[in-house]
Coordinates of C-alpha atoms in Angstrom, one line a residue:
M1 CA 30.4 -43.8 29.3
R2 CA 27.6 -43.8 31.1
V3 CA 25.9 -40.8 32.0
L4 CA 25.5 -38.2 34.9
L5 CA 24.1 -40.4 38.0
R6 CA 21.1 -38.9 39.5
G7 CA 22.7 -36.3 42.0
M8 CA 25.6 -36.1 41.1
N9 CA 25.5 -32.4 39.8
D10 CA 25.8 -30.9 43.3
F11 CA 29.0 -29.1 43.2
A12 CA 30.5 -26.1 45.0
V13 CA 29.7 -22.8 43.5
L14 CA 33.5 -20.6 43.4
N15 CA 33.3 -16.5 43.9
T16 CA 33.8 -17.3 39.9
G17 CA 30.2 -18.2 39.7
R18 CA 31.9 -21.5 38.5
K19 CA 31.1 -24.7 39.1
M20 CA 33.1 -27.3 40.9
P21 CA 31.5 -30.6 41.6
L22 CA 31.5 -32.1 45.7
L23 CA 33.4 -35.2 44.3
G24 CA 36.1 -35.4 43.0
L25 CA 39.3 -38.7 42.4
G26 CA 42.1 -37.6 44.2
T27 CA 45.1 -39.1 43.5
W28 CA 48.5 -38.3 45.4
K29 CA 50.0 -42.5 46.8
S30 CA 49.0 -43.3 43.3
E31 CA 51.2 -45.1 42.1
P32 CA 52.3 -45.0 38.2
G33 CA 50.6 -48.3 36.2
K34 CA 47.3 -47.6 37.9
V35 CA 46.3 -43.9 37.9
K36 CA 44.9 -44.8 34.5
Q37 CA 43.5 -46.8 35.2
A38 CA 41.9 -45.3 38.0
V39 CA 41.1 -42.2 36.6
V40 CA 39.0 -44.1 32.9
W41 CA 37.2 -45.6 36.0
A42 CA 36.2 -42.6 38.4
L43 CA 35.2 -40.9 35.0
E44 CA 32.5 -43.8 34.4
A45 CA 31.5 -44.1 37.4
G46 CA 30.1 -40.6 36.6
Y47 CA 32.8 -38.2 38.4
R48 CA 33.8 -35.1 37.0
H49 CA 36.3 -34.2 38.8
I50 CA 40.7 -34.7 39.5
D51 CA 42.2 -33.7 41.7
C52 CA 46.3 -33.6 41.0
A53 CA 49.6 -32.6 42.0
A54 CA 52.6 -31.8 40.5
I55 CA 54.7 -33.5 42.9
Y56 CA 52.1 -36.3 42.6
G57 CA 54.8 -37.1 40.0
N58 CA 51.8 -39.7 38.0
E59 CA 51.0 -36.0 35.7
V60 CA 51.9 -37.8 32.7
E61 CA 50.3 -40.9 33.2
I62 CA 46.3 -39.4 33.9
G63 CA 47.0 -37.2 31.3
E64 CA 46.8 -40.3 29.0
A65 CA 43.9 -41.3 30.5
L66 CA 41.9 -37.8 30.3
Q67 CA 43.6 -37.6 27.0
D68 CA 41.6 -40.9 26.0
T69 CA 38.8 -39.9 27.3
L70 CA 38.1 -35.4 26.9
G71 CA 37.7 -34.2 23.1
P72 CA 36.2 -34.0 19.9
G73 CA 34.7 -37.2 19.8
K74 CA 35.2 -38.2 22.5
A75 CA 33.2 -39.3 25.6
L76 CA 33.5 -36.2 27.0
R77 CA 33.6 -32.7 26.7
R78 CA 36.6 -30.7 28.5
E79 CA 34.3 -28.8 30.2
D80 CA 32.7 -31.3 31.6
V81 CA 35.7 -32.2 34.0
F82 CA 36.8 -29.7 36.3
I83 CA 41.0 -29.9 36.9
T84 CA 42.6 -29.1 39.3
S85 CA 46.9 -29.5 40.1
K86 CA 49.1 -27.9 43.1
L87 CA 52.6 -25.2 42.0
W88 CA 55.0 -26.9 43.9
N89 CA 57.2 -25.8 46.8
T90 CA 60.6 -25.2 44.7
R91 CA 58.5 -23.3 42.9
H92 CA 57.2 -20.1 44.4
H93 CA 59.4 -17.8 43.2
P94 CA 57.6 -15.6 40.5
E95 CA 59.5 -15.7 37.2
D96 CA 58.8 -19.9 37.9
V97 CA 55.6 -19.9 38.5
E98 CA 54.1 -20.2 34.4
P99 CA 56.7 -22.7 33.8
A100 CA 55.5 -24.7 36.9
L101 CA 52.0 -24.6 35.2
L102 CA 52.9 -25.0 31.2
K103 CA 55.0 -28.6 32.2
T104 CA 52.0 -29.7 34.7
L105 CA 49.7 -28.1 31.1
K106 CA 52.1 -30.3 29.3
D107 CA 52.1 -33.5 30.9
L108 CA 47.8 -33.6 31.2
K109 CA 47.8 -32.8 27.6
L110 CA 45.3 -29.4 29.2
E111 CA 45.4 -26.2 27.4
Y112 CA 43.9 -25.0 30.8
L113 CA 43.9 -26.0 34.3
D114 CA 39.7 -25.3 36.4
L115 CA 42.3 -24.8 39.3
Y116 CA 45.9 -24.1 40.2
L117 CA 46.8 -24.4 44.3
I118 CA 49.8 -22.8 45.7
H119 CA 50.7 -26.4 47.9
W120 CA 52.3 -24.8 50.9
P121 CA 52.1 -21.5 51.7
Y122 CA 56.1 -22.3 52.1
A123 CA 58.9 -22.6 49.7
F124 CA 61.9 -24.9 49.4
Q125 CA 65.2 -23.1 47.6
R126 CA 64.4 -23.1 43.6
G127 CA 65.8 -25.6 41.7
D128 CA 64.9 -28.7 40.1
V129 CA 65.4 -31.6 42.7
P130 CA 62.3 -31.4 44.1
F131 CA 63.0 -32.3 47.7
P132 CA 66.3 -29.7 48.5
K133 CA 67.8 -31.0 51.2
K134 CA 71.3 -30.7 53.3
E135 CA 74.0 -32.9 54.0
D136 CA 72.7 -33.5 57.9
G137 CA 69.3 -35.1 56.0
T138 CA 67.9 -31.6 56.7
L139 CA 65.5 -29.5 53.8
L140 CA 66.9 -26.3 52.3
Y141 CA 64.2 -24.1 52.2
D142 CA 63.3 -20.3 50.9
N143 CA 61.8 -17.4 52.9
I144 CA 60.5 -15.5 49.6
D145 CA 56.8 -14.5 50.7
Y146 CA 54.1 -16.1 49.4
K147 CA 52.5 -13.1 48.2
L148 CA 54.5 -12.5 45.9
T149 CA 54.4 -15.9 44.7
W150 CA 50.2 -15.4 44.5
A151 CA 50.6 -11.8 42.1
A152 CA 52.2 -15.4 39.3
M153 CA 49.5 -17.1 40.0
E154 CA 47.4 -13.9 38.9
K155 CA 48.9 -13.7 35.8
L156 CA 47.8 -17.2 34.9
V157 CA 44.4 -15.9 35.3
E158 CA 44.4 -13.6 33.2
K159 CA 46.6 -15.8 30.5
G160 CA 44.4 -17.9 30.1
L161 CA 45.9 -20.6 31.6
V162 CA 43.5 -21.2 33.8
R163 CA 40.2 -20.3 35.8
S164 CA 40.7 -20.1 39.3
I165 CA 43.3 -20.4 41.9
G166 CA 42.9 -20.8 45.5
L167 CA 45.3 -22.5 48.4
S168 CA 45.8 -25.2 49.9
N169 CA 48.2 -26.0 53.3
F170 CA 47.4 -22.1 54.4
N171 CA 45.8 -21.4 57.8
S172 CA 43.3 -18.3 58.0
R173 CA 46.0 -15.7 58.9
Q174 CA 47.8 -16.7 56.2
I175 CA 44.5 -16.6 53.9
D176 CA 43.6 -12.9 55.1
D177 CA 46.9 -12.0 54.4
I178 CA 46.6 -12.9 50.3
L179 CA 43.4 -11.5 50.5
S180 CA 44.5 -7.8 51.6
V181 CA 46.7 -7.7 48.3
A182 CA 45.2 -9.9 46.0
S183 CA 43.3 -8.4 42.9
I184 CA 41.9 -12.1 42.3
K185 CA 40.6 -13.9 44.9
P186 CA 41.9 -17.3 46.2
T187 CA 38.1 -19.7 45.1
V188 CA 39.3 -22.3 47.5
L189 CA 41.5 -23.5 50.2
Q190 CA 42.7 -27.2 49.9
V191 CA 43.0 -28.7 54.0
E192 CA 43.1 -32.0 55.1
G193 CA 39.3 -32.9 56.7
H194 CA 38.3 -35.1 58.4
P195 CA 36.2 -36.2 61.3
Y196 CA 39.0 -35.9 63.7
L197 CA 40.1 -33.0 62.2
A198 CA 36.8 -31.5 61.3
Q199 CA 38.2 -27.6 60.8
V200 CA 35.1 -25.9 62.0
E201 CA 36.8 -22.4 62.7
L202 CA 38.8 -22.6 59.7
L203 CA 35.6 -23.5 57.1
A204 CA 33.5 -21.0 59.0
H205 CA 36.6 -18.8 58.3
C206 CA 36.6 -19.6 54.5
R207 CA 31.9 -19.0 54.2
D208 CA 32.8 -15.6 55.4
R209 CA 35.2 -14.8 53.1
G210 CA 34.1 -16.1 49.8
L211 CA 36.4 -19.3 50.2
V212 CA 35.7 -23.0 49.0
M213 CA 36.8 -25.2 51.0
T214 CA 38.0 -29.1 50.4
A215 CA 38.9 -31.5 52.2
Y216 CA 42.1 -34.0 51.2
S217 CA 42.6 -37.3 53.2
P218 CA 38.8 -37.4 54.2
L219 CA 39.1 -41.6 55.1
G220 CA 41.7 -39.7 57.1
S221 CA 44.4 -41.8 55.1
P222 CA 44.9 -45.0 55.8
D223 CA 47.7 -45.5 53.5
R224 CA 49.9 -42.8 54.9
A225 CA 53.8 -44.1 55.8
W226 CA 54.4 -42.5 58.4
K227 CA 51.7 -44.0 61.3
H228 CA 51.2 -43.6 64.4
P229 CA 50.8 -47.8 65.7
D230 CA 47.8 -46.7 68.6
E231 CA 46.7 -43.9 66.3
P232 CA 42.7 -43.9 66.4
V233 CA 41.0 -45.6 62.4
L234 CA 38.1 -43.6 62.4
L235 CA 37.3 -45.6 59.1
Q236 CA 36.5 -48.4 62.8
E237 CA 34.5 -44.5 64.7
P238 CA 31.1 -46.9 66.3
V239 CA 29.4 -43.8 66.1
I240 CA 30.3 -44.4 62.3
A241 CA 29.7 -47.7 62.4
T242 CA 26.1 -47.4 63.9
L243 CA 25.0 -44.6 60.9
A244 CA 26.3 -46.7 58.2
E245 CA 24.2 -49.4 59.4
K246 CA 20.7 -47.8 60.1
Y247 CA 21.8 -46.0 55.3
K248 CA 23.4 -49.1 55.2
K249 CA 26.3 -47.9 53.5
S250 CA 30.0 -47.8 53.8
P251 CA 31.5 -45.7 56.7
A252 CA 33.2 -44.1 53.9
Q253 CA 30.5 -42.9 52.6
I254 CA 29.2 -41.9 55.8
I255 CA 31.9 -39.6 56.0
L256 CA 32.2 -39.0 53.2
R257 CA 28.4 -37.7 53.0
W258 CA 28.5 -35.5 56.2
Q259 CA 31.4 -33.5 54.6
T260 CA 29.7 -32.9 51.2
Q261 CA 26.2 -31.9 53.5
R262 CA 28.5 -29.1 55.3
G263 CA 29.3 -28.4 51.7
V264 CA 33.1 -29.4 52.7
V265 CA 34.3 -30.4 48.9
T266 CA 35.7 -34.0 49.0
I267 CA 38.8 -35.4 46.8
P268 CA 39.0 -39.7 48.3
K269 CA 41.8 -41.2 46.5
S270 CA 41.6 -45.1 45.2
V271 CA 42.8 -46.6 42.5
T272 CA 40.2 -49.9 43.1
E273 CA 37.2 -50.0 40.8
S274 CA 34.7 -50.7 43.7
R275 CA 35.9 -48.4 46.2
I276 CA 35.8 -46.0 43.3
Q277 CA 32.7 -45.8 42.5
E278 CA 32.0 -46.3 46.4
N279 CA 32.7 -43.8 46.7
I280 CA 30.7 -40.9 44.6
Q281 CA 27.3 -42.8 46.1
V282 CA 26.7 -40.1 48.3
F283 CA 24.0 -38.3 46.8
D284 CA 20.9 -40.6 47.3
F285 CA 20.7 -39.8 51.4
T286 CA 21.4 -37.3 53.7
L287 CA 22.0 -37.8 57.5
E288 CA 19.7 -35.3 59.8
A289 CA 21.1 -32.9 61.6
E290 CA 22.1 -34.0 65.3
E291 CA 23.8 -37.6 62.7
M292 CA 25.8 -34.9 61.4
K293 CA 25.7 -33.2 64.4
S294 CA 27.2 -36.7 66.3
I295 CA 30.3 -36.9 63.4
T296 CA 31.6 -33.2 63.6
A297 CA 31.8 -34.3 68.4
L298 CA 34.5 -36.7 66.6
N299 CA 36.8 -33.7 66.2
K300 CA 39.9 -34.1 68.2
G301 CA 42.1 -31.9 66.7
W302 CA 44.3 -34.5 65.0
R303 CA 45.7 -33.7 62.4
Y304 CA 47.8 -37.3 60.3
I305 CA 48.9 -35.6 57.2
V306 CA 52.2 -33.5 58.8
P307 CA 55.6 -34.6 57.1
M308 CA 57.8 -35.9 59.4
I309 CA 62.1 -36.2 59.5
Q310 CA 63.9 -38.8 62.0
V311 CA 65.5 -36.3 63.9
D312 CA 68.6 -37.9 66.2
G313 CA 66.0 -41.2 66.4
E314 CA 63.5 -38.9 66.8
R315 CA 60.1 -37.9 64.7
V316 CA 60.1 -34.9 64.9
P317 CA 57.9 -32.6 62.4
R318 CA 60.1 -31.3 59.5
D319 CA 58.9 -27.5 58.3
A320 CA 57.8 -26.2 61.5
G321 CA 60.8 -24.4 62.1
H322 CA 59.9 -22.4 58.8
P323 CA 58.7 -19.0 59.7
H324 CA 55.6 -19.9 57.4
Y325 CA 54.4 -23.5 58.2
P326 CA 51.1 -23.3 58.7
F327 CA 50.5 -25.0 61.5
N328 CA 51.6 -23.4 64.4
D329 CA 48.2 -22.1 64.4
P330 CA 45.4 -22.5 66.2
Y331 CA 43.9 -23.1 62.7

């Protein structure tokens, strides 16, 4: 295991005072069979932050990588690595929250998480089926209030099972709704974020309230299943290509640097060793203020990650009818 690379101590500081590395490895869509090696490569390359979720279906394998690299007599100490996971939509009832976390801890072979997020503000029907469906293929929802879920999340901090708790895919109104009842405040909001969805208003909202923003799909999620044939390709954007040439970096590195410079945590996903290494080499150059602005100006409110289903041959947002669906609000 190599020494920490220069600049790898670039952190966001959470409202608990704990540090969260600005760059982590994303594991969504990382197939079992590949994700263990990806995590090992990431830790070898200097990553000190791994982003997981129960629904990704690969926590057991990530746990094997962590078991091989963390702990007494291993390359790293547990406290050297920041590990996040997420509570799935079928586990929002208060009595289901701790069992869900304990399953994640068992799978990851950990005694605690650094961060546990509510994955989405809306719930699916309780039970062991991750996507419970009606006969017609539409999902079975549950209207439980996420504020009740939050109270159960707080208990996990009190028990020492998680160091901090946060939110994923919540909008500004929902964040404020949580803050109105929280005895333990959310530390992080994880949402989709990239130059086409710059999240300027939501980032300001988080900053005002002491939340750190984490951006998922920071490169526009080029491996998504539901790509539209004529959608813009972020990594081919001329503004970014020009900067890549100037700094002798890849377009991906320019985009990741833009986020880290805004204080936004990013979690690019890869299972390719060279890309895993490339994605973390963003702490050895700085974009100028005007260059930062030119990237932010690419914003077009383009959300890549909206779960879709086919209804009568039309692709429609799967969950948009749920009362807690987050993306009907401007931000």
